[in-house]
Amino acid sequence: MKKSKTPKFGLTNNQLKIIAMVSMMLDHIGLLFFPTVDLFRILGRIAFPIFAYMIAEGCRYTKNRTKYLGIIAAMAIAFQVVYFVAMQSLYQGILVTFSLAIITIYSIDGILHAKKLWVRLASVAAFVFVLVFVFVLPILLTGTDFDIDYGIWGILLPVAVYFLPSRVWRVGGLAVLLLIRAIHYSFLPVSLGLLQWFSLVTIPLLALYNGERGRAKMKYVFYIFYPAHLVILYGIDILISLLK
């Protein structure tokens, strides 16, 4: 992401992430408190494509790949431990999904471009790890609620955005994948199947992305928001249940 003293026309990285955070919070409010009101879930379809796009941007522009992956993976592990203790659930949240996406991006990058043999071998091992996590673990854990938030799509979208050559290609490629995903979900017996079409609303927003981070340093706000808002919302839900 470029830094500029004179802001360009369009939406910055920060602004898009704020839109995504609001969308995600509304989605979870609808899930917990207004399950019969589709509007909350419709507005919530905006969050995932924006975050997926920005994960790819983070991989592209980070100065320290290890730190970038480490922060997201550490928060993913911490959240999953708390979630398992609180809910006795093996469901893997979006931070796990995006951690797997980052590992996939780095591993493909290493396989294609690394000059050292050991780096290529490590990249292959990392790629195999993702494949096992996504395709083998669900089979081994049949009978549990193990699943990965957004499934293979949650990994595929950031990977596609990362490897496409320009911003026009990235937004266009994302639009095509979201369209295919919406068609796919339309034929599945899932509650949000037809609502996935509303994720395409994200495309005009991402088309306005100007490639700038924004003036405020909000990186850690974005990292913390996901687990923090879930803890608050689930806490409110538990409190309401106790008061009934």
PDB file of N, CA, C and O in Angstrom, residues 117-195:
ATOM      1  N   LEU A 117      16.944 -24.572  -2.520  1.00  0.00           N
ATOM      2  CA  LEU A 117      16.198 -25.828  -2.525  1.00  0.00           C
ATOM      3  C   LEU A 117      15.409 -26.020  -1.239  1.00  0.00           C
ATOM      4  O   LEU A 117      14.244 -26.445  -1.271  1.00  0.00           O
ATOM      5  N   TRP A 118      16.033 -25.697  -0.096  1.00  0.00           N
ATOM      6  CA  TRP A 118      15.357 -25.923   1.177  1.00  0.00           C
ATOM      7  C   TRP A 118      14.113 -25.056   1.317  1.00  0.00           C
ATOM      8  O   TRP A 118      13.117 -25.469   1.926  1.00  0.00           O
ATOM      9  N   VAL A 119      14.151 -23.856   0.710  1.00  0.00           N
ATOM     10  CA  VAL A 119      12.982 -22.973   0.756  1.00  0.00           C
ATOM     11  C   VAL A 119      11.840 -23.573  -0.065  1.00  0.00           C
ATOM     12  O   VAL A 119      10.682 -23.562   0.340  1.00  0.00           O
ATOM     13  N   ARG A 120      12.192 -24.123  -1.226  1.00  0.00           N
ATOM     14  CA  ARG A 120      11.173 -24.767  -2.067  1.00  0.00           C
ATOM     15  C   ARG A 120      10.576 -25.986  -1.367  1.00  0.00           C
ATOM     16  O   ARG A 120       9.358 -26.203  -1.422  1.00  0.00           O
ATOM     17  N   LEU A 121      11.422 -26.774  -0.710  1.00  0.00           N
ATOM     18  CA  LEU A 121      10.936 -27.944   0.004  1.00  0.00           C
ATOM     19  C   LEU A 121      10.034 -27.539   1.172  1.00  0.00           C
ATOM     20  O   LEU A 121       8.994 -28.164   1.417  1.00  0.00           O
ATOM     21  N   ALA A 122      10.427 -26.482   1.882  1.00  0.00           N
ATOM     22  CA  ALA A 122       9.604 -25.976   2.983  1.00  0.00           C
ATOM     23  C   ALA A 122       8.269 -25.447   2.457  1.00  0.00           C
ATOM     24  O   ALA A 122       7.221 -25.619   3.098  1.00  0.00           O
ATOM     25  N   SER A 123       8.314 -24.835   1.278  1.00  0.00           N
ATOM     26  CA  SER A 123       7.092 -24.313   0.669  1.00  0.00           C
ATOM     27  C   SER A 123       6.148 -25.442   0.281  1.00  0.00           C
ATOM     28  O   SER A 123       4.931 -25.350   0.466  1.00  0.00           O
ATOM     29  N   VAL A 124       6.710 -26.521  -0.262  1.00  0.00           N
ATOM     30  CA  VAL A 124       5.896 -27.687  -0.603  1.00  0.00           C
ATOM     31  C   VAL A 124       5.268 -28.275   0.661  1.00  0.00           C
ATOM     32  O   VAL A 124       4.075 -28.624   0.683  1.00  0.00           O
ATOM     33  N   ALA A 125       6.051 -28.373   1.729  1.00  0.00           N
ATOM     34  CA  ALA A 125       5.549 -28.915   2.995  1.00  0.00           C
ATOM     35  C   ALA A 125       4.415 -28.044   3.539  1.00  0.00           C
ATOM     36  O   ALA A 125       3.401 -28.570   4.040  1.00  0.00           O
ATOM     37  N   ALA A 126       4.571 -26.724   3.441  1.00  0.00           N
ATOM     38  CA  ALA A 126       3.530 -25.805   3.916  1.00  0.00           C
ATOM     39  C   ALA A 126       2.255 -25.953   3.097  1.00  0.00           C
ATOM     40  O   ALA A 126       1.142 -25.941   3.641  1.00  0.00           O
ATOM     41  N   PHE A 127       2.410 -26.131   1.785  1.00  0.00           N
ATOM     42  CA  PHE A 127       1.255 -26.307   0.913  1.00  0.00           C
ATOM     43  C   PHE A 127       0.527 -27.612   1.238  1.00  0.00           C
ATOM     44  O   PHE A 127      -0.710 -27.654   1.284  1.00  0.00           O
ATOM     45  N   VAL A 128       1.288 -28.668   1.501  1.00  0.00           N
ATOM     46  CA  VAL A 128       0.692 -29.952   1.882  1.00  0.00           C
ATOM     47  C   VAL A 128      -0.045 -29.824   3.209  1.00  0.00           C
ATOM     48  O   VAL A 128      -1.135 -30.397   3.397  1.00  0.00           O
ATOM     49  N   PHE A 129       0.524 -29.059   4.135  1.00  0.00           N
ATOM     50  CA  PHE A 129      -0.134 -28.819   5.427  1.00  0.00           C
ATOM     51  C   PHE A 129      -1.523 -28.216   5.225  1.00  0.00           C
ATOM     52  O   PHE A 129      -2.500 -28.643   5.866  1.00  0.00           O
ATOM     53  N   VAL A 130      -1.622 -27.230   4.341  1.00  0.00           N
ATOM     54  CA  VAL A 130      -2.922 -26.603   4.067  1.00  0.00           C
ATOM     55  C   VAL A 130      -3.892 -27.620   3.476  1.00  0.00           C
ATOM     56  O   VAL A 130      -5.065 -27.687   3.877  1.00  0.00           O
ATOM     57  N   LEU A 131      -3.424 -28.412   2.527  1.00  0.00           N
ATOM     58  CA  LEU A 131      -4.281 -29.424   1.910  1.00  0.00           C
ATOM     59  C   LEU A 131      -4.803 -30.419   2.947  1.00  0.00           C
ATOM     60  O   LEU A 131      -5.983 -30.789   2.923  1.00  0.00           O
ATOM     61  N   VAL A 132      -3.923 -30.834   3.856  1.00  0.00           N
ATOM     62  CA  VAL A 132      -4.337 -31.768   4.915  1.00  0.00           C
ATOM     63  C   VAL A 132      -5.371 -31.114   5.819  1.00  0.00           C
ATOM     64  O   VAL A 132      -6.391 -31.725   6.171  1.00  0.00           O
ATOM     65  N   PHE A 133      -5.125 -29.872   6.187  1.00  0.00           N
ATOM     66  CA  PHE A 133      -6.027 -29.158   7.090  1.00  0.00           C
ATOM     67  C   PHE A 133      -7.415 -28.999   6.463  1.00  0.00           C
ATOM     68  O   PHE A 133      -8.442 -29.166   7.145  1.00  0.00           O
ATOM     69  N   VAL A 134      -7.443 -28.704   5.172  1.00  0.00           N
ATOM     70  CA  VAL A 134      -8.710 -28.401   4.500  1.00  0.00           C
ATOM     71  C   VAL A 134      -9.462 -29.658   4.063  1.00  0.00           C
ATOM     72  O   VAL A 134     -10.692 -29.731   4.179  1.00  0.00           O
ATOM     73  N   PHE A 135      -8.725 -30.665   3.588  1.00  0.00           N
ATOM     74  CA  PHE A 135      -9.394 -31.813   2.980  1.00  0.00           C
ATOM     75  C   PHE A 135      -9.328 -33.102   3.805  1.00  0.00           C
ATOM     76  O   PHE A 135     -10.230 -33.931   3.715  1.00  0.00           O
ATOM     77  N   VAL A 136      -8.290 -33.278   4.606  1.00  0.00           N
ATOM     78  CA  VAL A 136      -8.123 -34.522   5.349  1.00  0.00           C
ATOM     79  C   VAL A 136      -8.729 -34.435   6.749  1.00  0.00           C
ATOM     80  O   VAL A 136      -9.433 -35.358   7.193  1.00  0.00           O
ATOM     81  N   LEU A 137      -8.470 -33.336   7.463  1.00  0.00           N
ATOM     82  CA  LEU A 137      -8.989 -33.205   8.825  1.00  0.00           C
ATOM     83  C   LEU A 137     -10.510 -33.338   8.911  1.00  0.00           C
ATOM     84  O   LEU A 137     -11.019 -33.990   9.835  1.00  0.00           O
ATOM     85  N   PRO A 138     -11.275 -32.728   7.979  1.00  0.00           N
ATOM     86  CA  PRO A 138     -12.736 -32.917   8.061  1.00  0.00           C
ATOM     87  C   PRO A 138     -13.158 -34.382   7.998  1.00  0.00           C
ATOM     88  O   PRO A 138     -14.141 -34.781   8.624  1.00  0.00           O
ATOM     89  N   ILE A 139     -12.399 -35.200   7.255  1.00  0.00           N
ATOM     90  CA  ILE A 139     -12.706 -36.632   7.169  1.00  0.00           C
ATOM     91  C   ILE A 139     -12.343 -37.332   8.474  1.00  0.00           C
ATOM     92  O   ILE A 139     -13.104 -38.152   9.006  1.00  0.00           O
ATOM     93  N   LEU A 140     -11.161 -36.981   9.006  1.00  0.00           N
ATOM     94  CA  LEU A 140     -10.720 -37.603  10.254  1.00  0.00           C
ATOM     95  C   LEU A 140     -11.609 -37.210  11.426  1.00  0.00           C
ATOM     96  O   LEU A 140     -11.759 -37.975  12.393  1.00  0.00           O
ATOM     97  N   LEU A 141     -12.197 -36.019  11.337  1.00  0.00           N
ATOM     98  CA  LEU A 141     -13.023 -35.512  12.440  1.00  0.00           C
ATOM     99  C   LEU A 141     -14.515 -35.604  12.121  1.00  0.00           C
ATOM    100  O   LEU A 141     -15.315 -34.834  12.653  1.00  0.00           O
ATOM    101  N   THR A 142     -14.859 -36.542  11.260  1.00  0.00           N
ATOM    102  CA  THR A 142     -16.268 -36.783  10.964  1.00  0.00           C
ATOM    103  C   THR A 142     -17.019 -37.102  12.254  1.00  0.00           C
ATOM    104  O   THR A 142     -16.552 -37.870  13.090  1.00  0.00           O
ATOM    105  N   GLY A 143     -18.187 -36.481  12.402  1.00  0.00           N
ATOM    106  CA  GLY A 143     -18.958 -36.674  13.633  1.00  0.00           C
ATOM    107  C   GLY A 143     -18.816 -35.508  14.585  1.00  0.00           C
ATOM    108  O   GLY A 143     -19.542 -35.420  15.578  1.00  0.00           O
ATOM    109  N   THR A 144     -17.874 -34.608  14.296  1.00  0.00           N
ATOM    110  CA  THR A 144     -17.730 -33.379  15.083  1.00  0.00           C
ATOM    111  C   THR A 144     -18.238 -32.212  14.230  1.00  0.00           C
ATOM    112  O   THR A 144     -18.650 -32.382  13.079  1.00  0.00           O
ATOM    113  N   ASP A 145     -18.184 -31.008  14.784  1.00  0.00           N
ATOM    114  CA  ASP A 145     -18.610 -29.831  14.019  1.00  0.00           C
ATOM    115  C   ASP A 145     -17.418 -29.137  13.353  1.00  0.00           C
ATOM    116  O   ASP A 145     -17.506 -27.967  12.987  1.00  0.00           O
ATOM    117  N   PHE A 146     -16.314 -29.875  13.188  1.00  0.00           N
ATOM    118  CA  PHE A 146     -15.139 -29.274  12.562  1.00  0.00           C
ATOM    119  C   PHE A 146     -15.481 -28.787  11.156  1.00  0.00           C
ATOM    120  O   PHE A 146     -15.997 -29.533  10.335  1.00  0.00           O
ATOM    121  N   ASP A 147     -15.189 -27.545  10.906  1.00  0.00           N
ATOM    122  CA  ASP A 147     -15.360 -26.947   9.586  1.00  0.00           C
ATOM    123  C   ASP A 147     -14.535 -25.668   9.566  1.00  0.00           C
ATOM    124  O   ASP A 147     -14.147 -25.148  10.612  1.00  0.00           O
ATOM    125  N   ILE A 148     -14.263 -25.165   8.388  1.00  0.00           N
ATOM    126  CA  ILE A 148     -13.467 -23.946   8.236  1.00  0.00           C
ATOM    127  C   ILE A 148     -14.369 -22.841   7.723  1.00  0.00           C
ATOM    128  O   ILE A 148     -15.060 -23.016   6.714  1.00  0.00           O
ATOM    129  N   ASP A 149     -14.378 -21.723   8.402  1.00  0.00           N
ATOM    130  CA  ASP A 149     -15.224 -20.598   8.013  1.00  0.00           C
ATOM    131  C   ASP A 149     -14.960 -20.206   6.556  1.00  0.00           C
ATOM    132  O   ASP A 149     -13.819 -19.967   6.166  1.00  0.00           O
ATOM    133  N   TYR A 150     -15.995 -20.160   5.768  1.00  0.00           N
ATOM    134  CA  TYR A 150     -15.956 -19.859   4.330  1.00  0.00           C
ATOM    135  C   TYR A 150     -15.274 -20.941   3.497  1.00  0.00           C
ATOM    136  O   TYR A 150     -15.119 -20.789   2.290  1.00  0.00           O
ATOM    137  N   GLY A 151     -14.846 -22.017   4.146  1.00  0.00           N
ATOM    138  CA  GLY A 151     -14.334 -23.170   3.420  1.00  0.00           C
ATOM    139  C   GLY A 151     -13.210 -22.845   2.446  1.00  0.00           C
ATOM    140  O   GLY A 151     -12.394 -21.946   2.670  1.00  0.00           O
ATOM    141  N   ILE A 152     -13.200 -23.564   1.343  1.00  0.00           N
ATOM    142  CA  ILE A 152     -12.139 -23.396   0.351  1.00  0.00           C
ATOM    143  C   ILE A 152     -12.194 -22.010  -0.284  1.00  0.00           C
ATOM    144  O   ILE A 152     -11.165 -21.470  -0.709  1.00  0.00           O
ATOM    145  N   TRP A 153     -13.386 -21.412  -0.321  1.00  0.00           N
ATOM    146  CA  TRP A 153     -13.505 -20.069  -0.893  1.00  0.00           C
ATOM    147  C   TRP A 153     -12.729 -19.043  -0.068  1.00  0.00           C
ATOM    148  O   TRP A 153     -12.175 -18.091  -0.605  1.00  0.00           O
ATOM    149  N   GLY A 154     -12.716 -19.216   1.231  1.00  0.00           N
ATOM    150  CA  GLY A 154     -11.998 -18.284   2.096  1.00  0.00           C
ATOM    151  C   GLY A 154     -10.508 -18.293   1.852  1.00  0.00           C
ATOM    152  O   GLY A 154      -9.816 -17.310   2.143  1.00  0.00           O
ATOM    153  N   ILE A 155      -9.995 -19.390   1.324  1.00  0.00           N
ATOM    154  CA  ILE A 155      -8.578 -19.500   0.983  1.00  0.00           C
ATOM    155  C   ILE A 155      -8.340 -19.089  -0.458  1.00  0.00           C
ATOM    156  O   ILE A 155      -7.391 -18.373  -0.777  1.00  0.00           O
ATOM    157  N   LEU A 156      -9.232 -19.517  -1.343  1.00  0.00           N
ATOM    158  CA  LEU A 156      -9.039 -19.296  -2.774  1.00  0.00           C
ATOM    159  C   LEU A 156      -9.089 -17.822  -3.156  1.00  0.00           C
ATOM    160  O   LEU A 156      -8.286 -17.367  -3.983  1.00  0.00           O
ATOM    161  N   LEU A 157      -9.994 -17.056  -2.563  1.00  0.00           N
ATOM    162  CA  LEU A 157     -10.142 -15.656  -2.973  1.00  0.00           C
ATOM    163  C   LEU A 157      -8.893 -14.823  -2.702  1.00  0.00           C
ATOM    164  O   LEU A 157      -8.411 -14.123  -3.603  1.00  0.00           O
ATOM    165  N   PRO A 158      -8.326 -14.852  -1.478  1.00  0.00           N
ATOM    166  CA  PRO A 158      -7.086 -14.081  -1.267  1.00  0.00           C
ATOM    167  C   PRO A 158      -5.945 -14.553  -2.162  1.00  0.00           C
ATOM    168  O   PRO A 158      -5.157 -13.733  -2.650  1.00  0.00           O
ATOM    169  N   VAL A 159      -5.850 -15.869  -2.395  1.00  0.00           N
ATOM    170  CA  VAL A 159      -4.784 -16.402  -3.239  1.00  0.00           C
ATOM    171  C   VAL A 159      -4.925 -15.868  -4.668  1.00  0.00           C
ATOM    172  O   VAL A 159      -3.947 -15.414  -5.279  1.00  0.00           O
ATOM    173  N   ALA A 160      -6.140 -15.888  -5.196  1.00  0.00           N
ATOM    174  CA  ALA A 160      -6.374 -15.401  -6.556  1.00  0.00           C
ATOM    175  C   ALA A 160      -6.045 -13.914  -6.666  1.00  0.00           C
ATOM    176  O   ALA A 160      -5.384 -13.476  -7.619  1.00  0.00           O
ATOM    177  N   VAL A 161      -6.493 -13.136  -5.685  1.00  0.00           N
ATOM    178  CA  VAL A 161      -6.231 -11.689  -5.710  1.00  0.00           C
ATOM    179  C   VAL A 161      -4.737 -11.412  -5.662  1.00  0.00           C
ATOM    180  O   VAL A 161      -4.232 -10.518  -6.354  1.00  0.00           O
ATOM    181  N   TYR A 162      -4.016 -12.178  -4.860  1.00  0.00           N
ATOM    182  CA  TYR A 162      -2.572 -11.958  -4.731  1.00  0.00           C
ATOM    183  C   TYR A 162      -1.839 -12.183  -6.043  1.00  0.00           C
ATOM    184  O   TYR A 162      -0.948 -11.400  -6.418  1.00  0.00           O
ATOM    185  N   PHE A 163      -2.191 -13.223  -6.765  1.00  0.00           N
ATOM    186  CA  PHE A 163      -1.416 -13.595  -7.942  1.00  0.00           C
ATOM    187  C   PHE A 163      -1.894 -12.927  -9.240  1.00  0.00           C
ATOM    188  O   PHE A 163      -1.205 -13.025 -10.261  1.00  0.00           O
ATOM    189  N   LEU A 164      -3.026 -12.253  -9.215  1.00  0.00           N
ATOM    190  CA  LEU A 164      -3.451 -11.535 -10.414  1.00  0.00           C
ATOM    191  C   LEU A 164      -2.589 -10.275 -10.591  1.00  0.00           C
ATOM    192  O   LEU A 164      -2.196  -9.641  -9.602  1.00  0.00           O
ATOM    193  N   PRO A 165      -2.299  -9.877 -11.835  1.00  0.00           N
ATOM    194  CA  PRO A 165      -1.211  -8.937 -12.095  1.00  0.00           C
ATOM    195  C   PRO A 165      -1.471  -7.451 -11.834  1.00  0.00           C
ATOM    196  O   PRO A 165      -0.531  -6.693 -11.650  1.00  0.00           O
ATOM    197  N   SER A 166      -2.718  -7.009 -11.832  1.00  0.00           N
ATOM    198  CA  SER A 166      -2.985  -5.584 -11.645  1.00  0.00           C
ATOM    199  C   SER A 166      -4.297  -5.411 -10.887  1.00  0.00           C
ATOM    200  O   SER A 166      -5.056  -6.366 -10.705  1.00  0.00           O
ATOM    201  N   ARG A 167      -4.557  -4.184 -10.445  1.00  0.00           N
ATOM    202  CA  ARG A 167      -5.762  -3.934  -9.663  1.00  0.00           C
ATOM    203  C   ARG A 167      -7.028  -4.234 -10.459  1.00  0.00           C
ATOM    204  O   ARG A 167      -8.015  -4.745  -9.927  1.00  0.00           O
ATOM    205  N   VAL A 168      -7.030  -3.914 -11.739  1.00  0.00           N
ATOM    206  CA  VAL A 168      -8.199  -4.202 -12.578  1.00  0.00           C
ATOM    207  C   VAL A 168      -8.443  -5.704 -12.635  1.00  0.00           C
ATOM    208  O   VAL A 168      -9.574  -6.184 -12.491  1.00  0.00           O
ATOM    209  N   TRP A 169      -7.363  -6.474 -12.841  1.00  0.00           N
ATOM    210  CA  TRP A 169      -7.472  -7.927 -12.884  1.00  0.00           C
ATOM    211  C   TRP A 169      -7.922  -8.481 -11.529  1.00  0.00           C
ATOM    212  O   TRP A 169      -8.706  -9.437 -11.464  1.00  0.00           O
ATOM    213  N   ARG A 170      -7.420  -7.899 -10.448  1.00  0.00           N
ATOM    214  CA  ARG A 170      -7.760  -8.397  -9.116  1.00  0.00           C
ATOM    215  C   ARG A 170      -9.237  -8.206  -8.807  1.00  0.00           C
ATOM    216  O   ARG A 170      -9.910  -9.132  -8.328  1.00  0.00           O
ATOM    217  N   VAL A 171      -9.739  -7.010  -9.078  1.00  0.00           N
ATOM    218  CA  VAL A 171     -11.160  -6.750  -8.823  1.00  0.00           C
ATOM    219  C   VAL A 171     -12.020  -7.588  -9.762  1.00  0.00           C
ATOM    220  O   VAL A 171     -13.029  -8.172  -9.350  1.00  0.00           O
ATOM    221  N   GLY A 172     -11.620  -7.668 -11.034  1.00  0.00           N
ATOM    222  CA  GLY A 172     -12.369  -8.477 -11.989  1.00  0.00           C
ATOM    223  C   GLY A 172     -12.345  -9.955 -11.630  1.00  0.00           C
ATOM    224  O   GLY A 172     -13.373 -10.641 -11.698  1.00  0.00           O
ATOM    225  N   GLY A 173     -11.172 -10.444 -11.237  1.00  0.00           N
ATOM    226  CA  GLY A 173     -11.056 -11.844 -10.841  1.00  0.00           C
ATOM    227  C   GLY A 173     -11.891 -12.146  -9.606  1.00  0.00           C
ATOM    228  O   GLY A 173     -12.538 -13.207  -9.522  1.00  0.00           O
ATOM    229  N   LEU A 174     -11.868 -11.225  -8.655  1.00  0.00           N
ATOM    230  CA  LEU A 174     -12.674 -11.407  -7.452  1.00  0.00           C
ATOM    231  C   LEU A 174     -14.158 -11.444  -7.802  1.00  0.00           C
ATOM    232  O   LEU A 174     -14.917 -12.264  -7.258  1.00  0.00           O
ATOM    233  N   ALA A 175     -14.574 -10.580  -8.726  1.00  0.00           N
ATOM    234  CA  ALA A 175     -15.975 -10.552  -9.150  1.00  0.00           C
ATOM    235  C   ALA A 175     -16.390 -11.886  -9.761  1.00  0.00           C
ATOM    236  O   ALA A 175     -17.475 -12.415  -9.464  1.00  0.00           O
ATOM    237  N   VAL A 176     -15.521 -12.442 -10.604  1.00  0.00           N
ATOM    238  CA  VAL A 176     -15.823 -13.735 -11.237  1.00  0.00           C
ATOM    239  C   VAL A 176     -15.939 -14.834 -10.185  1.00  0.00           C
ATOM    240  O   VAL A 176     -16.875 -15.648 -10.218  1.00  0.00           O
ATOM    241  N   LEU A 177     -15.008 -14.868  -9.243  1.00  0.00           N
ATOM    242  CA  LEU A 177     -15.035 -15.900  -8.204  1.00  0.00           C
ATOM    243  C   LEU A 177     -16.254 -15.760  -7.293  1.00  0.00           C
ATOM    244  O   LEU A 177     -16.866 -16.757  -6.896  1.00  0.00           O
ATOM    245  N   LEU A 178     -16.616 -14.514  -6.964  1.00  0.00           N
ATOM    246  CA  LEU A 178     -17.805 -14.305  -6.136  1.00  0.00           C
ATOM    247  C   LEU A 178     -19.069 -14.720  -6.882  1.00  0.00           C
ATOM    248  O   LEU A 178     -20.014 -15.252  -6.280  1.00  0.00           O
ATOM    249  N   LEU A 179     -19.085 -14.484  -8.196  1.00  0.00           N
ATOM    250  CA  LEU A 179     -20.225 -14.904  -9.007  1.00  0.00           C
ATOM    251  C   LEU A 179     -20.341 -16.427  -9.026  1.00  0.00           C
ATOM    252  O   LEU A 179     -21.433 -16.983  -8.828  1.00  0.00           O
ATOM    253  N   ILE A 180     -19.214 -17.101  -9.244  1.00  0.00           N
ATOM    254  CA  ILE A 180     -19.214 -18.572  -9.245  1.00  0.00           C
ATOM    255  C   ILE A 180     -19.641 -19.094  -7.872  1.00  0.00           C
ATOM    256  O   ILE A 180     -20.430 -20.043  -7.765  1.00  0.00           O
ATOM    257  N   ARG A 181     -19.112 -18.459  -6.828  1.00  0.00           N
ATOM    258  CA  ARG A 181     -19.462 -18.868  -5.463  1.00  0.00           C
ATOM    259  C   ARG A 181     -20.949 -18.688  -5.207  1.00  0.00           C
ATOM    260  O   ARG A 181     -21.591 -19.560  -4.595  1.00  0.00           O
ATOM    261  N   ALA A 182     -21.532 -17.576  -5.651  1.00  0.00           N
ATOM    262  CA  ALA A 182     -22.961 -17.325  -5.455  1.00  0.00           C
ATOM    263  C   ALA A 182     -23.805 -18.372  -6.177  1.00  0.00           C
ATOM    264  O   ALA A 182     -24.795 -18.882  -5.636  1.00  0.00           O
ATOM    265  N   ILE A 183     -23.401 -18.712  -7.407  1.00  0.00           N
ATOM    266  CA  ILE A 183     -24.112 -19.747  -8.167  1.00  0.00           C
ATOM    267  C   ILE A 183     -24.007 -21.093  -7.445  1.00  0.00           C
ATOM    268  O   ILE A 183     -24.995 -21.823  -7.304  1.00  0.00           O
ATOM    269  N   HIS A 184     -22.796 -21.390  -6.981  1.00  0.00           N
ATOM    270  CA  HIS A 184     -22.564 -22.653  -6.262  1.00  0.00           C
ATOM    271  C   HIS A 184     -23.459 -22.765  -5.043  1.00  0.00           C
ATOM    272  O   HIS A 184     -24.141 -23.781  -4.827  1.00  0.00           O
ATOM    273  N   TYR A 185     -23.495 -21.699  -4.217  1.00  0.00           N
ATOM    274  CA  TYR A 185     -24.276 -21.731  -2.986  1.00  0.00           C
ATOM    275  C   TYR A 185     -25.775 -21.720  -3.252  1.00  0.00           C
ATOM    276  O   TYR A 185     -26.563 -22.161  -2.411  1.00  0.00           O
ATOM    277  N   SER A 186     -26.174 -21.210  -4.413  1.00  0.00           N
ATOM    278  CA  SER A 186     -27.597 -21.176  -4.748  1.00  0.00           C
ATOM    279  C   SER A 186     -28.189 -22.572  -4.875  1.00  0.00           C
ATOM    280  O   SER A 186     -29.398 -22.764  -4.713  1.00  0.00           O
ATOM    281  N   PHE A 187     -27.334 -23.557  -5.164  1.00  0.00           N
ATOM    282  CA  PHE A 187     -27.805 -24.925  -5.340  1.00  0.00           C
ATOM    283  C   PHE A 187     -27.578 -25.796  -4.103  1.00  0.00           C
ATOM    284  O   PHE A 187     -27.861 -26.990  -4.124  1.00  0.00           O
ATOM    285  N   LEU A 188     -27.066 -25.174  -3.035  1.00  0.00           N
ATOM    286  CA  LEU A 188     -26.817 -25.925  -1.813  1.00  0.00           C
ATOM    287  C   LEU A 188     -27.933 -25.688  -0.802  1.00  0.00           C
ATOM    288  O   LEU A 188     -28.468 -24.575  -0.707  1.00  0.00           O
ATOM    289  N   PRO A 189     -28.286 -26.699  -0.029  1.00  0.00           N
ATOM    290  CA  PRO A 189     -29.338 -26.543   0.983  1.00  0.00           C
ATOM    291  C   PRO A 189     -28.812 -25.878   2.249  1.00  0.00           C
ATOM    292  O   PRO A 189     -28.791 -26.476   3.330  1.00  0.00           O
ATOM    293  N   VAL A 190     -28.346 -24.637   2.119  1.00  0.00           N
ATOM    294  CA  VAL A 190     -27.814 -23.905   3.272  1.00  0.00           C
ATOM    295  C   VAL A 190     -28.619 -22.631   3.462  1.00  0.00           C
ATOM    296  O   VAL A 190     -29.175 -22.078   2.514  1.00  0.00           O
ATOM    297  N   SER A 191     -28.635 -22.136   4.693  1.00  0.00           N
ATOM    298  CA  SER A 191     -29.512 -21.011   5.039  1.00  0.00           C
ATOM    299  C   SER A 191     -29.165 -19.716   4.307  1.00  0.00           C
ATOM    300  O   SER A 191     -30.042 -18.919   4.000  1.00  0.00           O
ATOM    301  N   LEU A 192     -27.886 -19.490   4.043  1.00  0.00           N
ATOM    302  CA  LEU A 192     -27.470 -18.232   3.410  1.00  0.00           C
ATOM    303  C   LEU A 192     -27.206 -18.386   1.918  1.00  0.00           C
ATOM    304  O   LEU A 192     -26.612 -17.501   1.302  1.00  0.00           O
ATOM    305  N   GLY A 193     -27.654 -19.496   1.326  1.00  0.00           N
ATOM    306  CA  GLY A 193     -27.330 -19.777  -0.065  1.00  0.00           C
ATOM    307  C   GLY A 193     -27.610 -18.636  -1.022  1.00  0.00           C
ATOM    308  O   GLY A 193     -26.710 -18.098  -1.665  1.00  0.00           O
ATOM    309  N   LEU A 194     -28.869 -18.208  -1.115  1.00  0.00           N
ATOM    310  CA  LEU A 194     -29.245 -17.156  -2.066  1.00  0.00           C
ATOM    311  C   LEU A 194     -28.718 -15.786  -1.652  1.00  0.00           C
ATOM    312  O   LEU A 194     -28.542 -14.905  -2.498  1.00  0.00           O
ATOM    313  N   LEU A 195     -28.457 -15.616  -0.371  1.00  0.00           N
ATOM    314  CA  LEU A 195     -27.961 -14.314   0.106  1.00  0.00           C
ATOM    315  C   LEU A 195     -26.529 -14.044  -0.340  1.00  0.00           C
ATOM    316  O   LEU A 195     -26.058 -12.894  -0.275  1.00  0.00           O
TER     317      LEU A 195
END
